[in-house]
């Protein structure tokens, strides 16, 4: 009895590799997106801290610095929002690529499963035939 072999095993291996690469790429994109969001959160926290420190202050220098920092944070936030929007679109692109890779891999794995079930049925049929031949030969000899 020959061993089970899937004719498209090499292609399945390549598809699995492509899927792994797509997962890595998506992870990188998500990481970049999170990094931008973290920077924005840090700036927001710094702005809150500066506003608390300058609140109620009568020192003009402190108020001017707080105003400058607030303007800086607004400008940085706008820049980071643009980067975040771009990063989100890249993430969606990578996510869609992963979906396609997974679909291709799943299709081949399903085909492999079907072929393996056919192989098992063929093996079982051959074993049944051999058993029948043995039984038939014993019955013929005893007659």
PDB file of C-alpha atoms in Angstrom:
ATOM      1  CA  UNK A   1       0.000   0.000   0.000  1.00  0.00           C
ATOM      2  CA  UNK A   2       1.450   3.306  -0.996  1.00  0.00           C
ATOM      3  CA  UNK A   3       1.714   6.134   1.481  1.00  0.00           C
ATOM      4  CA  UNK A   4      -0.631   9.127   1.236  1.00  0.00           C
ATOM      5  CA  UNK A   5       0.810  12.058  -0.657  1.00  0.00           C
ATOM      6  CA  UNK A   6      -0.871  15.303  -1.583  1.00  0.00           C
ATOM      7  CA  UNK A   7       0.128  16.469  -5.058  1.00  0.00           C
ATOM      8  CA  UNK A   8      -0.187  20.134  -4.096  1.00  0.00           C
ATOM      9  CA  UNK A   9       1.818  19.877  -0.862  1.00  0.00           C
ATOM     10  CA  UNK A  10       4.549  22.207  -2.179  1.00  0.00           C
ATOM     11  CA  UNK A  11       1.993  24.838  -3.113  1.00  0.00           C
ATOM     12  CA  UNK A  12       0.323  24.449   0.280  1.00  0.00           C
ATOM     13  CA  UNK A  13       3.688  25.002   1.970  1.00  0.00           C
ATOM     14  CA  UNK A  14       4.243  28.163  -0.061  1.00  0.00           C
ATOM     15  CA  UNK A  15       0.744  29.400   0.791  1.00  0.00           C
ATOM     16  CA  UNK A  16       1.346  28.765   4.498  1.00  0.00           C
ATOM     17  CA  UNK A  17       4.611  30.696   4.263  1.00  0.00           C
ATOM     18  CA  UNK A  18       2.836  33.576   2.506  1.00  0.00           C
ATOM     19  CA  UNK A  19       0.198  33.549   5.245  1.00  0.00           C
ATOM     20  CA  UNK A  20       2.881  33.712   7.937  1.00  0.00           C
ATOM     21  CA  UNK A  21       4.523  36.645   6.148  1.00  0.00           C
ATOM     22  CA  UNK A  22       1.167  38.411   5.874  1.00  0.00           C
ATOM     23  CA  UNK A  23       0.615  37.882   9.613  1.00  0.00           C
ATOM     24  CA  UNK A  24       4.025  39.403  10.338  1.00  0.00           C
ATOM     25  CA  UNK A  25       3.313  42.369   8.074  1.00  0.00           C
ATOM     26  CA  UNK A  26      -0.046  42.950   9.739  1.00  0.00           C
ATOM     27  CA  UNK A  27       1.630  42.802  13.140  1.00  0.00           C
ATOM     28  CA  UNK A  28       4.146  45.438  12.066  1.00  0.00           C
ATOM     29  CA  UNK A  29       1.386  47.692  10.742  1.00  0.00           C
ATOM     30  CA  UNK A  30      -0.630  47.333  13.943  1.00  0.00           C
ATOM     31  CA  UNK A  31       2.480  48.049  15.983  1.00  0.00           C
ATOM     32  CA  UNK A  32       3.172  51.237  14.042  1.00  0.00           C
ATOM     33  CA  UNK A  33      -0.443  52.317  14.470  1.00  0.00           C
ATOM     34  CA  UNK A  34      -0.249  51.711  18.225  1.00  0.00           C
ATOM     35  CA  UNK A  35       3.057  53.577  18.481  1.00  0.00           C
ATOM     36  CA  UNK A  36       1.520  56.668  16.881  1.00  0.00           C
ATOM     37  CA  UNK A  37      -1.518  56.426  19.149  1.00  0.00           C
ATOM     38  CA  UNK A  38       0.737  56.089  22.216  1.00  0.00           C
ATOM     39  CA  UNK A  39       2.673  59.224  21.230  1.00  0.00           C
ATOM     40  CA  UNK A  40      -0.580  61.107  20.848  1.00  0.00           C
ATOM     41  CA  UNK A  41      -1.726  59.903  24.274  1.00  0.00           C
ATOM     42  CA  UNK A  42       1.581  60.987  25.840  1.00  0.00           C
ATOM     43  CA  UNK A  43       1.274  64.455  24.322  1.00  0.00           C
ATOM     44  CA  UNK A  44      -2.291  64.751  25.586  1.00  0.00           C
ATOM     45  CA  UNK A  45      -1.192  63.761  29.105  1.00  0.00           C
ATOM     46  CA  UNK A  46       1.655  66.285  28.995  1.00  0.00           C
ATOM     47  CA  UNK A  47      -0.775  68.979  27.870  1.00  0.00           C
ATOM     48  CA  UNK A  48      -3.105  68.183  30.757  1.00  0.00           C
ATOM     49  CA  UNK A  49      -0.180  68.343  33.189  1.00  0.00           C
ATOM     50  CA  UNK A  50       1.050  71.693  31.793  1.00  0.00           C
ATOM     51  CA  UNK A  51      -2.480  73.118  31.874  1.00  0.00           C
ATOM     52  CA  UNK A  52      -2.886  72.053  35.514  1.00  0.00           C
ATOM     53  CA  UNK A  53       0.449  73.591  36.448  1.00  0.00           C
ATOM     54  CA  UNK A  54      -0.303  76.865  34.684  1.00  0.00           C
ATOM     55  CA  UNK A  55      -3.900  77.110  35.881  1.00  0.00           C
ATOM     56  CA  UNK A  56      -4.299  80.013  38.261  1.00  0.00           C
ATOM     57  CA  UNK A  57      -0.774  81.227  37.585  1.00  0.00           C
ATOM     58  CA  UNK A  58      -0.232  84.966  37.318  1.00  0.00           C
ATOM     59  CA  UNK A  59       3.310  84.632  35.966  1.00  0.00           C
ATOM     60  CA  UNK A  60       3.236  85.765  32.329  1.00  0.00           C
ATOM     61  CA  UNK A  61       6.196  83.553  31.371  1.00  0.00           C
ATOM     62  CA  UNK A  62       4.402  80.451  32.645  1.00  0.00           C
ATOM     63  CA  UNK A  63       1.226  81.383  30.750  1.00  0.00           C
ATOM     64  CA  UNK A  64       3.150  82.103  27.533  1.00  0.00           C
ATOM     65  CA  UNK A  65       5.024  78.790  27.793  1.00  0.00           C
ATOM     66  CA  UNK A  66       1.773  76.939  28.443  1.00  0.00           C
ATOM     67  CA  UNK A  67       0.214  78.609  25.387  1.00  0.00           C
ATOM     68  CA  UNK A  68       3.235  77.752  23.222  1.00  0.00           C
ATOM     69  CA  UNK A  69       3.174  74.168  24.404  1.00  0.00           C
ATOM     70  CA  UNK A  70      -0.538  73.984  23.684  1.00  0.00           C
ATOM     71  CA  UNK A  71       0.076  75.238  20.119  1.00  0.00           C
ATOM     72  CA  UNK A  72       2.907  72.743  19.741  1.00  0.00           C
ATOM     73  CA  UNK A  73       0.669  69.902  20.893  1.00  0.00           C
ATOM     74  CA  UNK A  74      -2.097  70.913  18.460  1.00  0.00           C
ATOM     75  CA  UNK A  75       0.366  70.985  15.552  1.00  0.00           C
ATOM     76  CA  UNK A  76       1.902  67.635  16.556  1.00  0.00           C
ATOM     77  CA  UNK A  77      -1.537  66.102  17.022  1.00  0.00           C
ATOM     78  CA  UNK A  78      -2.582  67.147  13.513  1.00  0.00           C
ATOM     79  CA  UNK A  79       0.604  65.658  12.064  1.00  0.00           C
ATOM     80  CA  UNK A  80       0.163  62.466  14.049  1.00  0.00           C
ATOM     81  CA  UNK A  81      -3.494  62.200  13.041  1.00  0.00           C
ATOM     82  CA  UNK A  82      -2.419  62.286   9.404  1.00  0.00           C
ATOM     83  CA  UNK A  83       0.185  59.590  10.096  1.00  0.00           C
ATOM     84  CA  UNK A  84      -2.389  57.569  12.026  1.00  0.00           C
ATOM     85  CA  UNK A  85      -4.865  57.771   9.151  1.00  0.00           C
ATOM     86  CA  UNK A  86      -2.192  56.561   6.746  1.00  0.00           C
ATOM     87  CA  UNK A  87      -1.148  53.805   9.162  1.00  0.00           C
ATOM     88  CA  UNK A  88      -4.770  52.663   9.510  1.00  0.00           C
ATOM     89  CA  UNK A  89      -5.150  52.423   5.746  1.00  0.00           C
ATOM     90  CA  UNK A  90      -1.918  50.390   5.544  1.00  0.00           C
ATOM     91  CA  UNK A  91      -3.219  48.161   8.341  1.00  0.00           C
ATOM     92  CA  UNK A  92      -6.468  47.560   6.476  1.00  0.00           C
ATOM     93  CA  UNK A  93      -4.514  46.732   3.327  1.00  0.00           C
ATOM     94  CA  UNK A  94      -2.371  44.236   5.273  1.00  0.00           C
ATOM     95  CA  UNK A  95      -5.476  42.781   6.946  1.00  0.00           C
ATOM     96  CA  UNK A  96      -7.130  42.229   3.555  1.00  0.00           C
ATOM     97  CA  UNK A  97      -3.949  40.624   2.229  1.00  0.00           C
ATOM     98  CA  UNK A  98      -3.958  38.265   5.224  1.00  0.00           C
ATOM     99  CA  UNK A  99      -7.617  37.385   4.589  1.00  0.00           C
ATOM    100  CA  UNK A 100      -6.789  36.464   0.996  1.00  0.00           C
ATOM    101  CA  UNK A 101      -3.792  34.381   2.043  1.00  0.00           C
ATOM    102  CA  UNK A 102      -5.875  32.585   4.655  1.00  0.00           C
ATOM    103  CA  UNK A 103      -8.618  31.849   2.115  1.00  0.00           C
ATOM    104  CA  UNK A 104      -6.107  30.376  -0.334  1.00  0.00           C
ATOM    105  CA  UNK A 105      -4.484  28.281   2.389  1.00  0.00           C
ATOM    106  CA  UNK A 106      -7.829  27.106   3.754  1.00  0.00           C
ATOM    107  CA  UNK A 107      -8.973  26.054   0.295  1.00  0.00           C
ATOM    108  CA  UNK A 108      -5.875  23.915  -0.220  1.00  0.00           C
ATOM    109  CA  UNK A 109      -6.104  22.441   3.267  1.00  0.00           C
ATOM    110  CA  UNK A 110      -9.734  21.516   2.637  1.00  0.00           C
ATOM    111  CA  UNK A 111      -8.739  19.889  -0.650  1.00  0.00           C
ATOM    112  CA  UNK A 112      -5.995  17.973   1.159  1.00  0.00           C
ATOM    113  CA  UNK A 113      -8.513  16.808   3.752  1.00  0.00           C
ATOM    114  CA  UNK A 114     -10.877  15.592   1.013  1.00  0.00           C
ATOM    115  CA  UNK A 115      -8.042  13.771  -0.775  1.00  0.00           C
ATOM    116  CA  UNK A 116      -6.970  12.148   2.498  1.00  0.00           C
ATOM    117  CA  UNK A 117     -10.525  10.942   3.148  1.00  0.00           C
ATOM    118  CA  UNK A 118     -10.592   9.469  -0.376  1.00  0.00           C
ATOM    119  CA  UNK A 119      -7.253   7.782   0.320  1.00  0.00           C
ATOM    120  CA  UNK A 120      -8.557   6.301   3.586  1.00  0.00           C
ATOM    121  CA  UNK A 121     -11.658   4.986   1.801  1.00  0.00           C
ATOM    122  CA  UNK A 122      -9.500   3.451  -0.932  1.00  0.00           C
ATOM    123  CA  UNK A 123      -7.274   1.757   1.654  1.00  0.00           C
ATOM    124  CA  UNK A 124     -10.311   0.452   3.505  1.00  0.00           C
ATOM    125  CA  UNK A 125     -11.821  -0.867   0.272  1.00  0.00           C
ATOM    126  CA  UNK A 126      -8.574  -2.642  -0.607  1.00  0.00           C
ATOM    127  CA  UNK A 127      -8.339  -4.158   2.860  1.00  0.00           C
ATOM    128  CA  UNK A 128     -11.953  -5.322   2.597  1.00  0.00           C
ATOM    129  CA  UNK A 129     -11.231  -6.852  -0.819  1.00  0.00           C
ATOM    130  CA  UNK A 130      -8.177  -8.672   0.540  1.00  0.00           C
ATOM    131  CA  UNK A 131     -10.192  -9.957   3.477  1.00  0.00           C
ATOM    132  CA  UNK A 132     -12.927 -11.178   1.121  1.00  0.00           C
ATOM    133  CA  UNK A 133     -10.311 -12.895  -1.060  1.00  0.00           C
ATOM    134  CA  UNK A 134      -8.829 -14.643   1.974  1.00  0.00           C
ATOM    135  CA  UNK A 135     -12.233 -15.753   3.236  1.00  0.00           C
ATOM    136  CA  UNK A 136     -13.291 -16.890  -0.233  1.00  0.00           C
ATOM    137  CA  UNK A 137     -10.072 -18.872  -0.703  1.00  0.00           C
ATOM    138  CA  UNK A 138     -10.514 -20.607   2.672  1.00  0.00           C
ATOM    139  CA  UNK A 139     -14.114 -21.465   1.900  1.00  0.00           C
ATOM    140  CA  UNK A 140     -13.131 -22.854  -1.536  1.00  0.00           C
ATOM    141  CA  UNK A 141     -10.385 -25.012  -0.008  1.00  0.00           C
ATOM    142  CA  UNK A 142     -12.701 -26.477   2.584  1.00  0.00           C
ATOM    143  CA  UNK A 143     -15.246 -27.566   0.005  1.00  0.00           C
TER     144      UNK A 143
END
